[in-house]
Coordinates of C-alpha atoms and ligand atoms in Angstrom, one line a residue:
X1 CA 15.4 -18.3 14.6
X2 CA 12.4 -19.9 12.4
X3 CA 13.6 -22.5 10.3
X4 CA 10.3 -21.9 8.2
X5 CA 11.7 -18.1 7.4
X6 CA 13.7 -17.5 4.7
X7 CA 17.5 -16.5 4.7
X8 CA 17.6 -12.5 3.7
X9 CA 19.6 -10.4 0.8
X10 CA 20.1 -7.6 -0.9
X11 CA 19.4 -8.4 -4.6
X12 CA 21.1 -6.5 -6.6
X13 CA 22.4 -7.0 -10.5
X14 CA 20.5 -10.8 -10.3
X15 CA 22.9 -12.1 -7.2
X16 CA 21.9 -12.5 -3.7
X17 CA 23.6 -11.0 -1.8
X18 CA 24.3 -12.2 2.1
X19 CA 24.8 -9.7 5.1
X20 CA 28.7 -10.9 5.2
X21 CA 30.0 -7.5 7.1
X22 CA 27.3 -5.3 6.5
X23 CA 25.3 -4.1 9.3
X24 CA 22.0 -5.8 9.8
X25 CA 18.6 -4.7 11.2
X26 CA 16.7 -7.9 13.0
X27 CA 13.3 -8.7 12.2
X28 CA 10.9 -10.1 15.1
X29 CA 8.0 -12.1 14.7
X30 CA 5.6 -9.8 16.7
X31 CA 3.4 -12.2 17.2
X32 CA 5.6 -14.0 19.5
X33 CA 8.3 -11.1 20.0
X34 CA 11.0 -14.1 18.2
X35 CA 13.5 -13.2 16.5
X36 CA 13.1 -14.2 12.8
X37 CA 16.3 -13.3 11.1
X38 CA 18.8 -10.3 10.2
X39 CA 18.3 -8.3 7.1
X40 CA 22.0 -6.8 5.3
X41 CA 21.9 -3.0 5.1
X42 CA 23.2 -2.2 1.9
X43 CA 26.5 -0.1 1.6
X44 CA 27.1 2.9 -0.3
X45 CA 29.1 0.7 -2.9
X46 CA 26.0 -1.5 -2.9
X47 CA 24.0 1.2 -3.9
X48 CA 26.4 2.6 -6.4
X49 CA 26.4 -1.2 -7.9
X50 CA 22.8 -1.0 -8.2
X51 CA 22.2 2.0 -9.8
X52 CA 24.7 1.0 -12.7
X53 CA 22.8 -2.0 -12.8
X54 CA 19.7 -0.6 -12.9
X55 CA 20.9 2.1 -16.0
X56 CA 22.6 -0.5 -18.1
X57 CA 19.6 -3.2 -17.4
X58 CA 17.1 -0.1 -18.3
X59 CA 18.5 -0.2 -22.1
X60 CA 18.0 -3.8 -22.1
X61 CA 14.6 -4.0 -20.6
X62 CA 13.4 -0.7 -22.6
X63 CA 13.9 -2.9 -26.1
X64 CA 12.7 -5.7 -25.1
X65 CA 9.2 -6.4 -27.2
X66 CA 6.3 -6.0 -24.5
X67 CA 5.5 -9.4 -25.3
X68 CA 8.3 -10.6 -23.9
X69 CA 8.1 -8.5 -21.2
X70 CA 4.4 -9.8 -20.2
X71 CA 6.3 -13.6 -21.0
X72 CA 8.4 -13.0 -18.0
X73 CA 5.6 -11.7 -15.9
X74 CA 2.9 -13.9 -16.4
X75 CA 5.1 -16.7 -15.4
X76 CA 6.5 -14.7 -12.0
X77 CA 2.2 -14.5 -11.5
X78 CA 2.3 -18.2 -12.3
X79 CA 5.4 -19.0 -10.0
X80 CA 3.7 -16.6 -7.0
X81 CA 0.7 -18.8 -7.0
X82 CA 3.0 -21.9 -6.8
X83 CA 4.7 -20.7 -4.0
X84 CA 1.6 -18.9 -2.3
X85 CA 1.6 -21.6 0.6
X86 CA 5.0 -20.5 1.4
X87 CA 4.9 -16.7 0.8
X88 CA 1.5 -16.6 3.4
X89 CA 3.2 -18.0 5.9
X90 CA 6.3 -15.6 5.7
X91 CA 3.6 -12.8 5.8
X92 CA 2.2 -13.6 8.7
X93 CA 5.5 -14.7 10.3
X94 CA 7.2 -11.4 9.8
X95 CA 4.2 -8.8 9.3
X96 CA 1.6 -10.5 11.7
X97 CA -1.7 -10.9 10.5
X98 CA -3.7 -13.7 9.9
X99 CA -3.1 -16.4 7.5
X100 CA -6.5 -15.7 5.6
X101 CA -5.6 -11.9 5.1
X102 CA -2.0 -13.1 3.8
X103 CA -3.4 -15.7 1.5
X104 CA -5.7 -12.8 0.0
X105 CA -2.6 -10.7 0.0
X106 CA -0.1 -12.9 -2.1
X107 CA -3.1 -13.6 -4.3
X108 CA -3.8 -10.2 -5.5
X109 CA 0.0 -9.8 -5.5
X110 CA 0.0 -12.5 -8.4
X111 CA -3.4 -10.8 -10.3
X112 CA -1.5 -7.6 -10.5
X113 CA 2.0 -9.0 -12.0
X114 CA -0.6 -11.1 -14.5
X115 CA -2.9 -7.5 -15.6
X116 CA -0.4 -5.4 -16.3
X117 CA 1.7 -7.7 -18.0
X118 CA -1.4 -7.6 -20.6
X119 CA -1.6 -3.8 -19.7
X120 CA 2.3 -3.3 -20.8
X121 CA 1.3 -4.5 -24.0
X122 CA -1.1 -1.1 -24.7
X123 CA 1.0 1.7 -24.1
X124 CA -0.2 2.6 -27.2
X125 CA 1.0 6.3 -29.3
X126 CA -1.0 8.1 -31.7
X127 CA -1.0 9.4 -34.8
X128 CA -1.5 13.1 -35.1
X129 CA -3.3 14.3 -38.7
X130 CA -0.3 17.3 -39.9
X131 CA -1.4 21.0 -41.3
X132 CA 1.0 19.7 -43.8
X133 CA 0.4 17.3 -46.4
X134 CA 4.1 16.1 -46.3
X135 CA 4.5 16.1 -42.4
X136 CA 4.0 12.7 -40.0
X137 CA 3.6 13.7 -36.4
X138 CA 3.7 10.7 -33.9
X139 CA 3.1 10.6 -30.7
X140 CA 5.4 7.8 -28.1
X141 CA 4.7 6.8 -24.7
X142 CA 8.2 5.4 -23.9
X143 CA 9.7 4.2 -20.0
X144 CA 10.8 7.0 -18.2
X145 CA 14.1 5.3 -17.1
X146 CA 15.1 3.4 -14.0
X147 CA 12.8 3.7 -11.0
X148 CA 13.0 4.4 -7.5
X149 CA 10.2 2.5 -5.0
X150 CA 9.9 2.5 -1.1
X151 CA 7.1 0.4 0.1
X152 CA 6.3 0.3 4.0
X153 CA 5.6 -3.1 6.2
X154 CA 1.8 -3.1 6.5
X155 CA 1.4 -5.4 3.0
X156 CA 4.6 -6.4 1.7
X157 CA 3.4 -8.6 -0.8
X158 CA 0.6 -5.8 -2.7
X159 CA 2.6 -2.8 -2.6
X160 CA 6.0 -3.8 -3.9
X161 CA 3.9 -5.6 -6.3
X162 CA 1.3 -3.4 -7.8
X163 CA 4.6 -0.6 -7.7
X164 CA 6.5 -3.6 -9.7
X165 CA 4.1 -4.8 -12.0
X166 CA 3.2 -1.7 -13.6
X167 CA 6.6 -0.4 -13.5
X168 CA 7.9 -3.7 -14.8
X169 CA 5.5 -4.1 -17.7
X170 CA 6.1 -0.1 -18.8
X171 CA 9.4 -1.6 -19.1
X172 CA 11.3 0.6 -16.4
X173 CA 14.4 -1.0 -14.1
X174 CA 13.5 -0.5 -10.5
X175 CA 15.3 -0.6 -7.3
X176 CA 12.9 -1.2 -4.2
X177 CA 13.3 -0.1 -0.9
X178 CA 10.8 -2.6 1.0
X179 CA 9.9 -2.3 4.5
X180 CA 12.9 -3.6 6.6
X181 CA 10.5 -5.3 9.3
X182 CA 8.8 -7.3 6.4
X183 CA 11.6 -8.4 4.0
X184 CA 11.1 -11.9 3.4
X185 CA 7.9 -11.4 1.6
X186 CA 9.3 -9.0 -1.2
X187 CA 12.2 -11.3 -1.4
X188 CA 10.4 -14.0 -2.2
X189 CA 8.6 -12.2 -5.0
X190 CA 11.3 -11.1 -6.7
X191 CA 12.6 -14.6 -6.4
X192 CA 9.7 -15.5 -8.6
X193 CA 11.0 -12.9 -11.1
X194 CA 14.1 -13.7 -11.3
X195 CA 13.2 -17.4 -11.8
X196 CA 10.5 -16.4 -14.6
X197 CA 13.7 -15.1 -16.3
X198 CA 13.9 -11.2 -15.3
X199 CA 17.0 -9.9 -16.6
X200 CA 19.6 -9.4 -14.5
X201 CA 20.0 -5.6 -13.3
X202 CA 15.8 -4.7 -14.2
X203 CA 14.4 -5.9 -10.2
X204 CA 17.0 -4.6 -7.7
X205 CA 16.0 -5.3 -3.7
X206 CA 18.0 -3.1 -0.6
X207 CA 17.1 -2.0 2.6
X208 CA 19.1 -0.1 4.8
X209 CA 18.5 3.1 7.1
X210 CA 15.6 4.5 5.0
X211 CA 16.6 8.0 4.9
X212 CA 19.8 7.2 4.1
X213 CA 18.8 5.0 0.9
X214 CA 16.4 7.2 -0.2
X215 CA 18.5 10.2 -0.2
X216 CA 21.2 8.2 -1.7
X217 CA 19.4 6.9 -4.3
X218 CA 16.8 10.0 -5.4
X219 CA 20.0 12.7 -6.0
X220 CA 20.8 10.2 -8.5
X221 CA 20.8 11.5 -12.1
X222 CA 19.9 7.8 -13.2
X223 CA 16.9 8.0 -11.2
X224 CA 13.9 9.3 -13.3
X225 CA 10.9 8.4 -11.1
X226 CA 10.2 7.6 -7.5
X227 CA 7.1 6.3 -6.0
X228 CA 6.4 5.8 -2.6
X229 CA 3.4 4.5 0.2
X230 CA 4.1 5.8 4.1
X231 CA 3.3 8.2 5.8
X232 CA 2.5 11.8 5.2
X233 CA 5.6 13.4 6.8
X234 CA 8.2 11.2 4.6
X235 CA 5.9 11.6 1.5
X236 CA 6.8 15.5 1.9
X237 CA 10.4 14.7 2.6
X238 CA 10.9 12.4 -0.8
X239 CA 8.9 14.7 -2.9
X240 CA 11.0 18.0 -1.8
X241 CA 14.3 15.7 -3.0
X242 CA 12.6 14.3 -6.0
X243 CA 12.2 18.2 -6.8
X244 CA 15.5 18.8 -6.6
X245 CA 16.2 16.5 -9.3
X246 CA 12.7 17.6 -11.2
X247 CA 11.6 14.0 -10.9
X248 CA 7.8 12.7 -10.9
X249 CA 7.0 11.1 -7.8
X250 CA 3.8 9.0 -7.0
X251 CA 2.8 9.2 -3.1
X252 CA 0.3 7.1 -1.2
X253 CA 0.0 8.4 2.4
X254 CA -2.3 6.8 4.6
X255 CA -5.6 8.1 5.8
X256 CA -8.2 8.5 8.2
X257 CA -11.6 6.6 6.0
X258 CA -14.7 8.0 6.8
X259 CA -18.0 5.7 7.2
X260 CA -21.4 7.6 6.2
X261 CA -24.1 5.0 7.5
X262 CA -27.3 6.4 6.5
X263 CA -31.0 5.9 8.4
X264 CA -32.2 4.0 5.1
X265 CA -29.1 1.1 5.6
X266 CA -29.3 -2.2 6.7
X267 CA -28.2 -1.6 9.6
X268 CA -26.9 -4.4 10.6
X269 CA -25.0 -5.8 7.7
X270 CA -23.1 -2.0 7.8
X271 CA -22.2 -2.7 11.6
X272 CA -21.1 -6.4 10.9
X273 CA -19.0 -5.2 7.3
X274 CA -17.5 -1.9 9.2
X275 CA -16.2 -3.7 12.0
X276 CA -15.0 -6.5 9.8
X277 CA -12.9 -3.9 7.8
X278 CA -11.8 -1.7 10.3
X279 CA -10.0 -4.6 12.3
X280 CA -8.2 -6.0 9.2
X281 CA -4.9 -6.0 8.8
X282 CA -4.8 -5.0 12.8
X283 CA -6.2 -1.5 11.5
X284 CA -2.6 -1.0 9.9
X285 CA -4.5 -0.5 6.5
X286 CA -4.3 3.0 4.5
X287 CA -7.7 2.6 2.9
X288 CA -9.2 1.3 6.3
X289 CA -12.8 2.6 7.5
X290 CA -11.8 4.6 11.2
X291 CA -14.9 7.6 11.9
X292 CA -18.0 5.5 11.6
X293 CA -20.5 8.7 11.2
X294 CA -24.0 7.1 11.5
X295 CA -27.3 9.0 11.5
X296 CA -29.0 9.6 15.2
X297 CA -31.9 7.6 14.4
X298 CA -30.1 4.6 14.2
X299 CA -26.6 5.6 16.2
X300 CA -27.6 3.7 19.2
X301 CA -28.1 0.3 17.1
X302 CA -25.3 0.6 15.0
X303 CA -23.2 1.0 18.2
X304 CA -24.4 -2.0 19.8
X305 CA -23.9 -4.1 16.4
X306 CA -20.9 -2.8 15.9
X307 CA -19.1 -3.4 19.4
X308 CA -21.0 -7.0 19.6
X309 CA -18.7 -7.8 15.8
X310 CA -16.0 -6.1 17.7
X311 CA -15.8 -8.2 20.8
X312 CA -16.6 -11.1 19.2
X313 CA -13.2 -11.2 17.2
X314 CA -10.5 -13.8 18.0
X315 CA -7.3 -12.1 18.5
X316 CA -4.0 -14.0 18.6
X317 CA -1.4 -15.3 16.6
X318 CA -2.0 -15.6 12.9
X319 CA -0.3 -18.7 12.2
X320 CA -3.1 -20.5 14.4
X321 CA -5.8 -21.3 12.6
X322 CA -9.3 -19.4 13.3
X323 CA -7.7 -16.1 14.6
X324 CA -9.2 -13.4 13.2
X325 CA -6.9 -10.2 14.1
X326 CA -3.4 -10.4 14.7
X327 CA -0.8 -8.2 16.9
X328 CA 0.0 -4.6 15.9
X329 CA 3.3 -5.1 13.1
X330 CA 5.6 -3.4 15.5
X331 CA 6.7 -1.9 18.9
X332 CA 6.4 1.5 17.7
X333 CA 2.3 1.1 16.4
X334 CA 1.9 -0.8 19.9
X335 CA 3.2 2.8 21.6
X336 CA 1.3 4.5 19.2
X337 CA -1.8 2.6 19.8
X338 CA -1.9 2.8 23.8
X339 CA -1.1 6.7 23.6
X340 CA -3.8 7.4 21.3
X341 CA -6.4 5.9 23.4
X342 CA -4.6 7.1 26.1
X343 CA -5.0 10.5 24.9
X344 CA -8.8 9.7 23.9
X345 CA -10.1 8.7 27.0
X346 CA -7.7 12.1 29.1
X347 CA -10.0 14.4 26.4
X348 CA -13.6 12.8 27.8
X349 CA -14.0 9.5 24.8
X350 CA -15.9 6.7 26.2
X351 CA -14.5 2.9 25.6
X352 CA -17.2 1.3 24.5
X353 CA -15.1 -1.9 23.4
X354 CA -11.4 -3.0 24.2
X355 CA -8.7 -0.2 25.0
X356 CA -5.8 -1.6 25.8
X357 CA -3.0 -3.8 25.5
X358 CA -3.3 -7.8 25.4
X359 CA -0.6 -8.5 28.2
X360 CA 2.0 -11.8 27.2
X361 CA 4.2 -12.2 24.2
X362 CA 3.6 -10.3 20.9
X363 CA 2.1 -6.9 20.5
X364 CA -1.4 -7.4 21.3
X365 CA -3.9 -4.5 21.4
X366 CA -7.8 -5.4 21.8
X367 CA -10.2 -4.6 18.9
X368 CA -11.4 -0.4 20.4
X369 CA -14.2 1.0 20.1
X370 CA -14.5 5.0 20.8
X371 CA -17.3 7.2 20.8
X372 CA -18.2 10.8 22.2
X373 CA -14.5 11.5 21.3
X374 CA -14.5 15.1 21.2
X375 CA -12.2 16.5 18.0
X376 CA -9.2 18.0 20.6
X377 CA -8.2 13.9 21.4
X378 CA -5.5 13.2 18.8
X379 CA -7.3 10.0 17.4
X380 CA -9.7 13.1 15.3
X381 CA -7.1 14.7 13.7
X382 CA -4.3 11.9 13.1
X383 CA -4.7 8.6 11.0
X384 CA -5.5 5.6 13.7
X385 CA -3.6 2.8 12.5
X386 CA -4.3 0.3 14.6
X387 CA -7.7 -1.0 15.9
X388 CA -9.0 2.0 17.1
X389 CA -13.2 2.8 15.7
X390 CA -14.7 6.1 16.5
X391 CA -18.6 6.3 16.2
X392 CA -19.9 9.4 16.4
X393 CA -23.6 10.7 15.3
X394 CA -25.1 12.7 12.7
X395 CA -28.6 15.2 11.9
X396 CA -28.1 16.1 8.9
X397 CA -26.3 15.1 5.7
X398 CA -24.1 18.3 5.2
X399 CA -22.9 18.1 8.4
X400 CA -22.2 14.5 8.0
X401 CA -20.4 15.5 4.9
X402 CA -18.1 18.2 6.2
X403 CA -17.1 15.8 9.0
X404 CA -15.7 13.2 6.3
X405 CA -13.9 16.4 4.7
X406 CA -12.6 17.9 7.4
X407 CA -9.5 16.3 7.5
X408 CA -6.7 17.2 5.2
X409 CA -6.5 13.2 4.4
X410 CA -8.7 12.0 1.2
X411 CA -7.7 8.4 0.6
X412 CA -11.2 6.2 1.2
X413 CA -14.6 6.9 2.3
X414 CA -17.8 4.9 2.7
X415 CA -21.3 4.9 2.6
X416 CA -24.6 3.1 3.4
X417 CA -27.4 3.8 1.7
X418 CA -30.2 2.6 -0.4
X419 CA -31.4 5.7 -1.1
X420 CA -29.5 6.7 -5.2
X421 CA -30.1 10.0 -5.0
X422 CA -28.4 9.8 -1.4
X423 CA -25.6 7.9 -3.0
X424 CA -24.8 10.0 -5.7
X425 CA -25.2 13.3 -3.6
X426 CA -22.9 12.1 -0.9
X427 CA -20.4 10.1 -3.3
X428 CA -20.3 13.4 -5.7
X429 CA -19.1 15.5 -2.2
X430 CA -16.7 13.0 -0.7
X431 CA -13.1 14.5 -0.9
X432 CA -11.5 10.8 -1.3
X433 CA -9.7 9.1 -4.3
X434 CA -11.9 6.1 -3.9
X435 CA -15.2 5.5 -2.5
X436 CA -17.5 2.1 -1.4
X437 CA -21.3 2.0 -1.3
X438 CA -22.8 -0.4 0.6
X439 CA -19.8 -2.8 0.6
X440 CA -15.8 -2.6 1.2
X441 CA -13.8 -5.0 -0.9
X442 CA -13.4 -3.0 -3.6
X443 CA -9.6 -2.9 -4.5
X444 CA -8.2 -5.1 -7.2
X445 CA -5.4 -4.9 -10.1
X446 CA -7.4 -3.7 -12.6
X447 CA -9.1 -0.3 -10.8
X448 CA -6.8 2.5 -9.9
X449 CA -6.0 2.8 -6.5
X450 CA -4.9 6.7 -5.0
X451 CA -5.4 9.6 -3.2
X452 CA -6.1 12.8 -3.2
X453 CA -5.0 16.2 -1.2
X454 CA -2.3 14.8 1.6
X455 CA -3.7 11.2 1.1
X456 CA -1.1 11.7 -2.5
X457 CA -1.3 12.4 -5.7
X458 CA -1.2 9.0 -8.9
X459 CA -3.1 6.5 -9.3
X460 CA -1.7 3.1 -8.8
X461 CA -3.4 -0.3 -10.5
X462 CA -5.6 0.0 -13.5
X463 CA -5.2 1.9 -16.6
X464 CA -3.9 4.7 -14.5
X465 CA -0.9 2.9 -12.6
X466 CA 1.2 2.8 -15.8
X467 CA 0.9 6.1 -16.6
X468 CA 3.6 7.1 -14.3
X469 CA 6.0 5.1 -15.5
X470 CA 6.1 6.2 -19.0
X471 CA 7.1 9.4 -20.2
X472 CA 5.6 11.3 -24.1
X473 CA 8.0 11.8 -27.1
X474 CA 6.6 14.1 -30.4
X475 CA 8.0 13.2 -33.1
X476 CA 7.8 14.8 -36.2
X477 CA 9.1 14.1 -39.7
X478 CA 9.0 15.7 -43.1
Ligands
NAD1 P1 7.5 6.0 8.9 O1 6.6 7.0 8.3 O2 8.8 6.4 9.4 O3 7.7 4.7 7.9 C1 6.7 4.3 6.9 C2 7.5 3.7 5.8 O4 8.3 4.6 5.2 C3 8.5 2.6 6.3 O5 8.4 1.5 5.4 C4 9.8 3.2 6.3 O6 10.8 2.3 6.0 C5 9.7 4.2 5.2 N1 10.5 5.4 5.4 C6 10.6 6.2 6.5 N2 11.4 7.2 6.3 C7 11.9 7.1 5.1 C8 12.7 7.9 4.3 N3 13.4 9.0 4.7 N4 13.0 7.5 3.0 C9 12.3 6.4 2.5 N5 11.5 5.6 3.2 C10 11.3 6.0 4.4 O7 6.9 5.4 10.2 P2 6.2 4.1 10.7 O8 6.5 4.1 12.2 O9 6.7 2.8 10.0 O10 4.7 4.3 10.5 C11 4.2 5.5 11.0 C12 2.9 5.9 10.4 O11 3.0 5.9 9.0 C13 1.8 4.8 10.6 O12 1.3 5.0 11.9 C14 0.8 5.2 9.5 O13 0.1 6.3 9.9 C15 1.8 5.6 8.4 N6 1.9 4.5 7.4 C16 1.1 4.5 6.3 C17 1.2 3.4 5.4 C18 0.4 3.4 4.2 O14 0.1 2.4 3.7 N7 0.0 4.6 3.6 C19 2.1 2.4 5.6 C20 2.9 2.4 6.8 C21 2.8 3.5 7.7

């Protein structure tokens, strides 16, 4: 075991709370296929402990004057940024990628904790003019109550956090459900909110067997919202039981991020940018760029830009310094990965960069690029998410068009172009909740981040995110 890694807990009414009996899950470095540590599975009791906590700290939390509130989590921004060295290096110990990508990471983990703290304070009412001279009709936006969140292992600083932050600053408990093979990361943020002073019972940590937490903890009448990033198939699952209960529920389910390069584009730069993007993170990102539709006139020059940025990548452990993609997060995304190309190549693709596993320690896939991939291989129907890039051509823009839409997925899309008109057109008919031109850094605390169709449904980050966790009360007095 790393002595660099942090001991793991459940969290629960502000103690930490060790593994002692429980059962355990182990988390592996997959980088180096180590073991890292053990994190508890929480008990039923546990569970039942938390969501008391979590009702009685709601009261508490509710009242407390937003200013306070943002107090608390400016300074957990403040302490995140002190203890950014640390949290990186957990990241990449425990999730894999490289130390750059973690560093950006626990960054924009801080900036969101330090806008909505400012955002909390604007949950603002209004005043509605009465048909009646002696009537006052307010209107409240008040916390809907103690909070549910299950955030997966692909950024386990971000999600927890932009989930938190805005759920924190609305002035909601939460319990959190983080990824089991990435604990340390969350751990050590809400570490930093309990040392800016987070009452005790507001932040509460488990992790478990998902299904069984999740069930457990959404039939709960003290539940009153539930949010959740994964994948499609246990977004349906959680908002069928959060419909039981007639509770909200905010879902962020992956996608499959179409590219529109345009014959107008630099070329180039578009090649160099998408390949950049679609390797981050390992390909393990929701919002990542995967069908790179380019127009014919230019295919056979984006192609060779594009596999030259791919092959040039350094792939290897993220801890050592110049590695630019790291191992695939887990065993299961390794399986994934190799079947899908597998799969590819059986249905006629052509491997026009990497395609298979790096063999030694760690889960090591090369940087892949597809093309002629006809639309029966898996790979164009489900979400690649791993380093997989499919190129494939286009004539006209329609077409080009319907190809990004076809899929019932509508997280991100792309596009390349310096034509406006082209831009708006294409921008105006993407089905995704949010769209690049010409570049693809684009997601920060203060813009809302979302989906739409299967991709999910409420926005997180921005005005939007706090939305969700606040609830309207009419009031009206004579
Ligand atoms: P998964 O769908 O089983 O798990 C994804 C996350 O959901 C994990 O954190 C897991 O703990 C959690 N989860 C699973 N079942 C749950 C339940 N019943 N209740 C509550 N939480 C539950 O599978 P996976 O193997 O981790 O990933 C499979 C695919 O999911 C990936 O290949 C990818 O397509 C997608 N995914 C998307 C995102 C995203 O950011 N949208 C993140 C992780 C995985």
């Amino acid at each position: 075991m790393s002595s660099e890694y942090d001991p793991l807990y459940l969290y629960i009414h502000g103690e930490w709370i060790s593994a002692g009996s429980r059962d355990t899950a182990t988390v592996v470095n997959p980088s180096t296929g180590n073991v890292l540590g053990h994190v508890p599975h929480a008990t039923q009791e546990d569970l039942a402990l938390a969501l008391r906590a979590s009702e009685r700290a709601f009261r508490v939390w509710r009242d407390t004057p937003p200013y306070e509130r943002a107090r608390i989590l400016k300074k957990a921004a403040e302490l995140i940024r002190e203890r950014s060295a640390h949290i990186e290096r957990l990241l990449t110990m425990e999730q894999g990628k490289v130390l750059s990508e973690s560093r950006y990471e626990v960054a924009s983990a801080a900036d969101y904790f330090e806008w909505f703290a400012e955002e909390g304070k604007r949950t603002y009412g209004r005043v509605v003019p009465s048909r009646r001279p002696e009537v006052q009709q307010l209107v409240k936006r008040q916390p809907i109550g103690p909070v549910a969140a299950f955030t997966p292992w692909n950024f386990p600083a971000i999600t927890p956090s932009r989930k938190l932050s805005a759920a924190l600053a609305a002035g909601c408990s939460v319990i959190i459900k983080p990824g089991e093979e990435c604990p340390a990361t969350t751990l050590a943020i809400a570490r930093c909110l309990h040392d800016a002073g987070l009452p005790a019972g507001v932040l509460q940590v488990v992790f478990g067997v998902p299904d069984a937490i999740s069930s457990f903890l959404i039939a709960s009448p003290i539940i009153r919202k539930v949010t959740f990033t994964g994948s499609v198939p246990v977004g349906r699952l959680l908002a069928a039981r959060a419909a039981e209960g007639v509770k909200p529920i905010s879902l962020e389910l992956g996608g499959h991020g179409p590219v529109l390069v345009f014959g107008d584009a630099d070329v180039d730069e578009a090649a160099r940018l998408g390949a950049a993007n679609r390797f981050r993170g390992t390909g393990q990102i929701c919002i990542s760029s995967t069908r790179f539709i380019v127009q014919r006139s230019i295919y056979e020059r984006f192609a060779d830009s594009f596999v030259a940025a791919a092959r040039a990548l350094k792939v290897g452990d993220g801890l050592t310094p110049g590695m630019q993609v790291g191992p695939l997060s887990n065993p299961r995304q390794l399986a994934k990965i190799e079947a899908m190309v597998a799969d590819a190549v059986q249905h006629g693709a052509k491997v026009l960069a990497g395609g298979k596993r790096i063999e030694g320690a760690g889960y090591f896939y090369e940087p892949t690029v597809l093309a002629d991939v006809p639309m029966s291989a898996r790979v164009m129907q489900e979400e690649p998410f791993g380093p997989i890039a499919i190129l494939l051509p286009f004539d006209d823009v329609d077409d080009a068009l319907a190809e990004a839409n076809r899929l019932p997925y509508g997280l991100s899309a792309y596009l390349f172009t310096h034509d406006a008109r082209t831009a708006i057109r294409v921008s105006d008919g993407l089905e995704a909740g949010m769209i690049g031109i010409n570049h693809f850094s684009m997601i920060v605390s203060e813009l809302p981040f979302g989906g739409m169709k299967e991709s999910g449904y409420g926005s997180e980050g921005g005005t939007e995110g706090i939305e969700h966790y606040l609830t309207t009360k009419f009031i009206s007095q004579v």
